Amino acid sequence: MKYGLFLGCNIPFNRPDVEVSMREIFPALGIELDDLRGQSCCPTWGTLPSIDVVGWCAVAARNLALGEERGIDLMTACNSCYGSLNEARHKMLTNPEIMEKVNEILAKIGKKYEGRAKCRHVAWVLYKDVGLEKLRESIKFSLEGLTVAVQPGCHFLWPSKVYPDKEEDPFNPKVLREICEALGADAPYYSRLIDCCGMGALRSTDPEKSFKLVKDKLECIKEEIDADLIVTTCSSCLIQLDDAQEQLRKKGEINFSIPVFHLVQIVAICMGFDPSRVAGICVTPRDEVIKKILENEVR
Amino acid sequence: MPKVGVYICHCGENIAGAVNIEEVKKFAEKLPDVVVVRDYLFMCSDPGQELIKEDIRKGLVDRVVVAACTPRTHEPIFRRACEEAGLNKYFFEMVNIRDQCSWAHWHEKEKATEKAKQLIAAGVAKARLLEPLEDRYVELNKDVLVIGGGIAGIFASLDLANAGFKVYLVEKSPSIGGNMAKLDKTFPTNDCSACILTPLMVEVANHPNIELITYAEVESVEGTVGNFRVKVRKKQTYVDWNKCTGCGACLNVCPPKARVPDEFNEGLSLRGAIYIPFPQAVPKKAVIDPEACVSCSGRWFGEEPRKTKDGKPILAPCERVCPTGACSRDEPRDPNGELIELNVGAIIVATGYRVMDKKNFKEFSPDSPNVITALQMERLISATGPTEGKLIVPSDIPKYLEWKKRVEKGQEAELDVRKPKVITFVSCVGSRDERYHTYCSKVCCMYMLKQAMLLKEKYPDLDIYIFFIDVRTPGKDFDEYYMRCRQLGVKIIKGKVGGVQRLPDERLLVRGFDADLGKPVEVVSDIVVLATAIEPNLDLRDLARKLGINIGAEGFLKERHTKLYPVDTMTEGIFICGCAQGPKDIPDSVAQAKAAAASAMSLLAPGKMKVEPLISEVNEEKCTGCGICVPLCPYGAIELVEKNGRRVSHINEAKCKGCGVCTAACPSKAITLHGFTFEQVLAQIRTLAKGGVVE
């Protein structure tokens, strides 16, 4: 099994430790990675998707075509990339007019996109391609005794019709919970599980609303399930929950601290990779929970 | 030579707005045998009809062509005008230049005019060849079958029975009463549903002209108006209804493992495999649900009972406690029940509706027991409901029932249940939503207001929110009802609810948008009530197929004409009423039921019915007796008979509907369809093929 590693912008610029995690865990789990040389911005929300549908699709199609040329699908750890690429693909597949215009543009650089290559999410690759059984067998440390609050994030779920892999009930998503449970954790439901983290365009255009969303979410996690850590499938959610949490603390709006990890980071730690390399960058301290995990050696 | 008169209707602007009447008139005047062409604003009006009559009386015309709207509604009107003026009414031909010309080509006026000319020319070509025909009469059976024993079926039956007609009322569940029996109170007067319904149910059961057939379904329907033959399957009750007195002794002994969700309480409680639907059931008889029964004695019907060590037979608990022997398992029972045949002259369909299940709406946390449908709310606040009308959160109903059981046994028990403080209603769940149903379910606004009002009057401290898209209260005394509800302090929010999330203590986080504030809002509620859409019953499509009546796009039964024939169907002798025809409230259902009964009466009362002579006839000289037509007839009207030593086709006049299938199929052209003879139809086609030139 081989995937084109679609890094996007957020991960290499802000959280390169997430990239390290992916480059460690997937080869170890039998998934080959292709660097997909020439990849660009997906393009992300708030840029082309807001102003030019065909332009959006053309940029997305160029990225997808890189995989199509190699006969492989793309794989990403960023929900924005996952959403933008798949929503663009859905538009092209359901609207021949857009597809035609996109290919006229791609022809100028000697490329074309036929709609075959798609973008998979790392969580679904872990869940479906690797499988929970193999994941369970591959970990050296377990999350036993720890309560995880999962954060699948909006673009992991919505709009459900555009995605190659679908939750049975996107209002009550189970995949991320099941992966965390396979790692040994308790990953209960909480009422604001599918709420937005407040990142996206809101963080830059209306910080007040953005902070309210993240505060409601964090308080709910604290009050309802008192989680030891938060695990998300999205690099944007990771940054928001980690960084905004610190700002809320500084402003005195919350008085607790819950470390946040990307799913691939927590898998990497459980598989025994060096935490300082795979989960070294954060604002909300992680040391204590990492220490707990490393005490939980699987025999 | 025939003398054809052509009468062109403006239909106000409906036709004249697109068809150039003057041009058409000039064209028609030049058609062969046309002696008079007239136009009028409304040809169907009295003065319009008088124009035609006058020309006939003066002897100016002896063939009439009216170019107007649809023959479906207006042909009988003009036929009658011809007849009144002394002309055989089958010397009349109608051309539809409204639906086919002006309406279809409103923005292409020249084409509309041209098409009108050609259609009129074809009509004239046919009119020249028309023959006089005589009406015929068929005998009618005066008995009526009513399908469905809800409030609509009950009223239709009572009206017919009181007028002296024999009625067979077939109901699929063990008791009549329908959905109305489940309601607590009814808007806009808040009278108790059971109090107004139960006496009617008893009246139905005791009426000498009504034969009540419950726990039965229509299996097949044959025949036509005046003579329907209906097979009805009476389901196996597994309880001898001749012996059952409805005492209810069997209900409590049915073991816990045989308990299933109670339909009457909309699944809020459980019932045994042996059950009486509800305390006021009519007839009050028990049935055994064979899918739920676990045969706890180890013995099915007709099997030898197992014996105890000292040789006594082991009986099922229901069998043991029954004082009359109605539950005896000694005799075998046919699981298919019994098939009976009814002969009736007319059928009224009143099969009602069901409400959409909450499971369809994943965004509203349907897994939570405290998210309920409005019909479940009715049960929760009803005195005959699972909690005898005590308002508690539904997640605590099991606790309540456990407490009740203990108290009944005389044990001491403390009732520890949560009473709701906040209740939120969500409107248009599945209605006015292109993902489910685009129609408005019509009753939800009013019943939400009703439930809110009843709750608020009884528990003034209760906080009640209703999220509406629009509040729709057009009806007698309805808007006053709405205002009263507002004055009571029910909080009405204009806006949609986007989602409901479960909180760990089984309360619910309702997240909506307040369009007046322009902001998202959140309400933590103890109960969320979903006003789920009214839907056609699952088996309605199947029943419609058996009856040969139509279903509309939204899945309800289709009336013949929305305004003029609202309870008739395209099949003569079959009428519809109540929610099977579309969502409606109790006053509308009752009004429609009475309309359907009156329509059936006016059809059947004369005892015979005039039938148009537009049917097929076999020319026995030409018929070769090949029999091709026999299996083709959709009405089973044709059979082969011996005549003068040879086989020929014979068409039963009473059964023939004049569809023309046999006429078209006959290889020796031996069958004539009166009113649509080969010559007449070919003349029309030739005229159209030649662009409006009549040969």
Coordinates of C-alpha atoms in Angstrom, one line a residue, chain A residues 4-290:
Chain A
G4 CA 1.3 10.3 -1.7
L5 CA 2.0 12.2 1.5
F6 CA 0.1 15.5 1.1
L7 CA 1.6 17.7 3.8
G8 CA -0.3 20.9 3.1
C9 CA 1.0 24.2 4.6
N10 CA 0.0 24.1 8.3
I11 CA 2.0 21.0 9.2
P12 CA 5.4 21.8 7.7
F13 CA 5.2 25.5 8.7
N14 CA 3.7 25.2 12.2
R15 CA 3.8 21.7 13.4
P16 CA 6.6 19.8 11.7
D17 CA 6.5 17.2 14.5
V18 CA 3.3 16.0 13.0
E19 CA 5.1 15.4 9.8
V20 CA 7.8 13.5 11.6
S21 CA 5.1 11.3 13.3
M22 CA 3.7 10.4 9.9
R23 CA 7.1 9.6 8.4
E24 CA 7.8 7.4 11.4
I25 CA 4.5 5.5 11.9
F26 CA 3.3 4.7 8.4
P27 CA 6.4 2.9 7.1
A28 CA 6.5 1.0 10.4
L29 CA 2.8 0.0 9.8
G30 CA 3.6 -1.2 6.2
I31 CA 2.3 1.9 4.4
E32 CA 4.8 3.3 1.8
L33 CA 5.0 7.1 1.4
D34 CA 5.6 9.1 -1.7
D35 CA 6.8 12.7 -1.3
L36 CA 4.6 13.8 -4.1
R37 CA 7.1 16.3 -5.3
G38 CA 5.6 19.5 -6.7
Q39 CA 2.6 19.6 -4.3
S40 CA 1.2 23.1 -3.4
C41 CA -1.4 24.6 -1.1
C42 CA -4.6 22.5 -1.3
P43 CA -5.9 25.5 -1.7
T44 CA -7.2 26.2 1.8
W45 CA -10.5 27.7 2.9
G46 CA -10.8 31.4 2.8
T47 CA -8.6 31.6 -0.3
L48 CA -9.6 30.5 -3.7
P49 CA -12.6 28.4 -2.5
S50 CA -14.3 31.6 -1.4
I51 CA -13.9 33.5 -4.6
D52 CA -13.3 31.3 -7.6
V53 CA -14.8 27.7 -7.8
V54 CA -13.0 26.8 -11.0
G55 CA -9.7 28.2 -9.8
W56 CA -10.1 26.2 -6.5
C57 CA -10.8 23.0 -8.4
A58 CA -7.9 23.6 -10.8
V59 CA -5.4 24.0 -7.9
A60 CA -6.9 21.0 -6.1
A61 CA -6.9 19.0 -9.4
R62 CA -3.3 19.8 -10.0
N63 CA -2.4 18.3 -6.6
L64 CA -4.7 15.3 -7.1
A65 CA -3.2 14.8 -10.6
L66 CA 0.3 14.3 -9.0
G67 CA -1.1 11.2 -7.3
E68 CA -3.0 10.1 -10.4
E69 CA 0.2 10.2 -12.5
R70 CA 1.8 7.9 -10.0
G71 CA -1.3 5.7 -9.7
I72 CA -1.8 6.4 -6.0
D73 CA -4.2 8.2 -3.7
L74 CA -3.1 11.1 -1.5
M75 CA -3.1 11.0 2.3
T76 CA -3.3 14.0 4.6
A77 CA -3.2 14.7 8.4
C78 CA -4.9 18.1 7.9
N79 CA -8.7 18.4 7.8
S80 CA -8.6 21.6 5.7
C81 CA -6.6 19.8 3.0
Y82 CA -8.9 16.8 3.3
G83 CA -12.0 19.0 3.0
S84 CA -10.8 21.2 0.2
L85 CA -9.4 18.5 -2.0
N86 CA -12.4 16.2 -1.6
E87 CA -15.0 18.9 -1.9
A88 CA -13.3 20.1 -5.1
R89 CA -13.2 16.5 -6.4
H90 CA -16.9 16.1 -5.7
K91 CA -17.6 19.3 -7.6
M92 CA -15.6 18.1 -10.6
L93 CA -17.2 14.7 -10.6
T94 CA -20.8 15.9 -10.3
N95 CA -20.4 18.9 -12.6
P96 CA -18.9 18.1 -16.0
E97 CA -18.7 21.8 -16.9
I98 CA -16.3 22.5 -14.0
M99 CA -14.3 19.4 -14.9
E100 CA -13.9 20.5 -18.5
K101 CA -12.8 24.1 -17.5
V102 CA -10.3 22.6 -15.0
N103 CA -8.7 20.4 -17.6
E104 CA -8.5 23.4 -20.0
I105 CA -6.4 25.2 -17.4
L106 CA -4.4 22.1 -16.5
A107 CA -3.6 21.5 -20.2
K108 CA -1.6 24.8 -20.2
I109 CA 0.9 23.1 -17.9
G110 CA 0.7 19.8 -19.6
K111 CA -1.4 18.1 -16.9
K112 CA -4.8 16.5 -16.7
Y113 CA -7.1 15.1 -14.0
E114 CA -9.5 12.3 -14.6
G115 CA -11.1 12.1 -11.2
R116 CA -9.5 8.9 -10.2
A117 CA -7.1 9.9 -7.5
K118 CA -8.6 11.0 -4.2
C119 CA -7.4 12.2 -0.9
R120 CA -7.6 9.9 2.1
H121 CA -7.3 10.9 5.7
V122 CA -4.6 9.4 8.0
A123 CA -7.3 8.4 10.5
W124 CA -9.2 6.4 7.9
V125 CA -6.0 4.9 6.6
L126 CA -5.2 3.8 10.2
Y127 CA -8.8 2.5 10.7
K128 CA -9.3 0.8 7.4
D129 CA -6.0 0.0 5.7
V130 CA -3.9 -0.7 8.8
G131 CA -6.8 -1.9 10.9
L132 CA -7.4 -1.7 14.6
E133 CA -6.0 -5.2 15.2
K134 CA -2.7 -4.5 13.7
L135 CA -2.5 -1.1 15.5
R136 CA -3.1 -2.8 18.8
E137 CA -0.3 -5.3 18.0
S138 CA 2.1 -2.5 17.0
I139 CA 2.1 -0.4 20.1
K140 CA 4.7 -0.6 22.8
F141 CA 2.9 1.8 25.2
S142 CA -0.8 2.0 25.9
L143 CA -3.2 4.7 26.9
E144 CA -4.8 2.5 29.5
G145 CA -6.2 4.4 32.4
L146 CA -6.3 7.6 30.5
T147 CA -9.5 9.4 29.3
V148 CA -9.3 10.9 25.8
A149 CA -11.5 13.7 24.5
V150 CA -11.6 13.2 20.8
Q151 CA -11.9 16.1 18.3
P152 CA -12.7 14.8 14.8
G153 CA -13.2 18.4 13.6
C154 CA -15.6 19.7 11.0
H155 CA -13.9 18.9 7.8
F156 CA -13.4 15.3 8.9
L157 CA -17.2 14.9 8.9
W158 CA -18.9 17.5 6.7
P159 CA -20.3 17.6 4.1
S160 CA -20.4 13.9 4.5
K161 CA -21.4 13.2 0.9
V162 CA -18.0 14.4 -0.5
Y163 CA -15.7 12.1 1.4
P164 CA -14.3 8.8 0.2
D165 CA -14.8 7.3 3.7
K166 CA -17.9 8.0 5.7
E167 CA -18.9 7.8 9.3
E168 CA -22.1 5.7 9.8
D169 CA -23.6 8.7 11.7
P170 CA -21.6 11.9 11.3
F171 CA -23.6 13.4 14.2
N172 CA -22.2 10.7 16.4
P173 CA -18.8 9.9 14.9
K174 CA -17.1 6.7 16.1
V175 CA -13.9 6.2 14.1
L176 CA -11.5 8.4 16.2
R177 CA -13.0 7.1 19.4
E178 CA -12.5 3.5 18.3
I179 CA -8.8 4.2 17.3
C180 CA -8.1 5.7 20.7
E181 CA -9.8 2.8 22.4
A182 CA -7.6 0.5 20.4
L183 CA -4.7 2.3 21.9
G184 CA -6.1 1.4 25.3
A185 CA -7.8 4.7 26.2
D186 CA -11.2 5.5 27.4
A187 CA -12.7 7.7 24.7
P188 CA -16.2 8.6 25.8
Y189 CA -18.9 10.7 24.1
Y190 CA -19.3 14.3 25.3
S191 CA -22.0 16.7 24.3
R192 CA -19.9 19.1 22.3
L193 CA -17.9 16.4 20.5
I194 CA -18.8 17.5 17.0
D195 CA -18.5 21.2 17.7
C196 CA -16.2 23.4 15.8
C197 CA -12.9 24.3 17.6
G198 CA -13.2 27.9 16.5
M199 CA -10.3 27.8 14.1
G200 CA -10.7 28.5 10.4
A201 CA -11.6 31.9 9.2
L202 CA -13.3 32.8 12.5
R203 CA -10.0 33.0 14.4
S204 CA -8.7 35.8 12.1
T205 CA -12.0 37.6 11.5
D206 CA -13.9 37.4 14.8
P207 CA -11.6 36.3 17.6
E208 CA -14.3 36.8 20.2
K209 CA -16.6 34.2 18.7
S210 CA -13.7 31.9 18.0
F211 CA -12.6 32.0 21.7
K212 CA -16.1 31.4 22.9
L213 CA -16.4 28.2 20.8
V214 CA -13.1 26.8 22.0
K215 CA -13.9 27.8 25.6
D216 CA -17.3 26.1 25.5
K217 CA -15.7 23.1 24.1
L218 CA -12.8 22.9 26.6
E219 CA -15.2 23.5 29.6
C220 CA -17.5 20.8 28.3
I221 CA -14.6 18.3 28.0
K222 CA -13.4 19.2 31.5
E223 CA -16.9 19.1 33.2
E224 CA -18.4 16.1 31.4
I225 CA -15.5 13.7 31.0
D226 CA -12.5 15.3 32.8
A227 CA -10.2 14.2 30.0
D228 CA -6.4 13.6 30.5
L229 CA -5.7 14.6 26.9
I230 CA -7.4 15.7 23.7
V231 CA -6.7 13.8 20.5
T232 CA -7.6 15.4 17.1
T233 CA -7.4 14.4 13.5
C234 CA -6.7 17.9 12.3
S235 CA -3.6 20.2 12.4
S236 CA -5.8 23.3 12.7
C237 CA -7.8 21.9 15.6
L238 CA -4.5 20.9 17.2
I239 CA -3.1 24.5 17.0
Q240 CA -6.4 26.1 18.2
L241 CA -7.0 23.8 21.1
D242 CA -3.4 24.0 22.2
D243 CA -2.7 27.6 21.6
A244 CA -6.1 29.2 22.4
Q245 CA -6.2 27.2 25.6
E246 CA -3.0 28.9 26.8
Q247 CA -4.5 32.3 25.9
L248 CA -7.7 31.5 27.8
R249 CA -5.6 30.5 30.8
K250 CA -3.6 33.7 30.7
K251 CA -6.8 35.8 30.5
G252 CA -8.0 33.9 33.6
E253 CA -11.0 32.5 31.7
I254 CA -10.1 28.8 32.5
N255 CA -8.1 27.4 35.2
F256 CA -7.2 23.9 33.9
S257 CA -4.8 22.5 31.4
I258 CA -5.5 19.6 29.0
P259 CA -2.6 18.5 26.7
V260 CA -3.5 18.2 23.0
F261 CA -2.1 15.8 20.4
H262 CA -2.7 15.0 16.8
L263 CA -3.8 11.4 16.3
V264 CA -0.5 10.5 14.4
Q265 CA 1.5 11.9 17.3
I266 CA -0.2 9.8 19.9
V267 CA 0.1 6.7 17.7
A268 CA 3.8 7.5 17.3
I269 CA 4.3 7.8 21.1
C270 CA 2.4 4.6 21.7
M271 CA 4.6 2.9 19.0
G272 CA 7.7 3.9 20.9
F273 CA 9.1 6.8 18.8
D274 CA 10.9 9.6 20.6
P275 CA 8.4 12.0 22.0
S276 CA 10.7 15.0 21.7
R277 CA 10.8 14.4 17.9
V278 CA 7.2 13.3 17.3
A279 CA 5.4 15.6 19.8
G280 CA 7.9 18.2 20.7
I281 CA 6.0 21.4 19.8
C282 CA 3.2 22.6 22.0
V283 CA 2.1 25.5 24.2
T284 CA 0.0 23.6 26.7
P285 CA 2.5 21.3 28.4
R286 CA 2.4 17.6 27.5
D287 CA 5.2 16.3 29.7
E288 CA 3.1 14.8 32.5
V289 CA 0.8 12.8 30.3
I290 CA 3.6 11.6 28.1

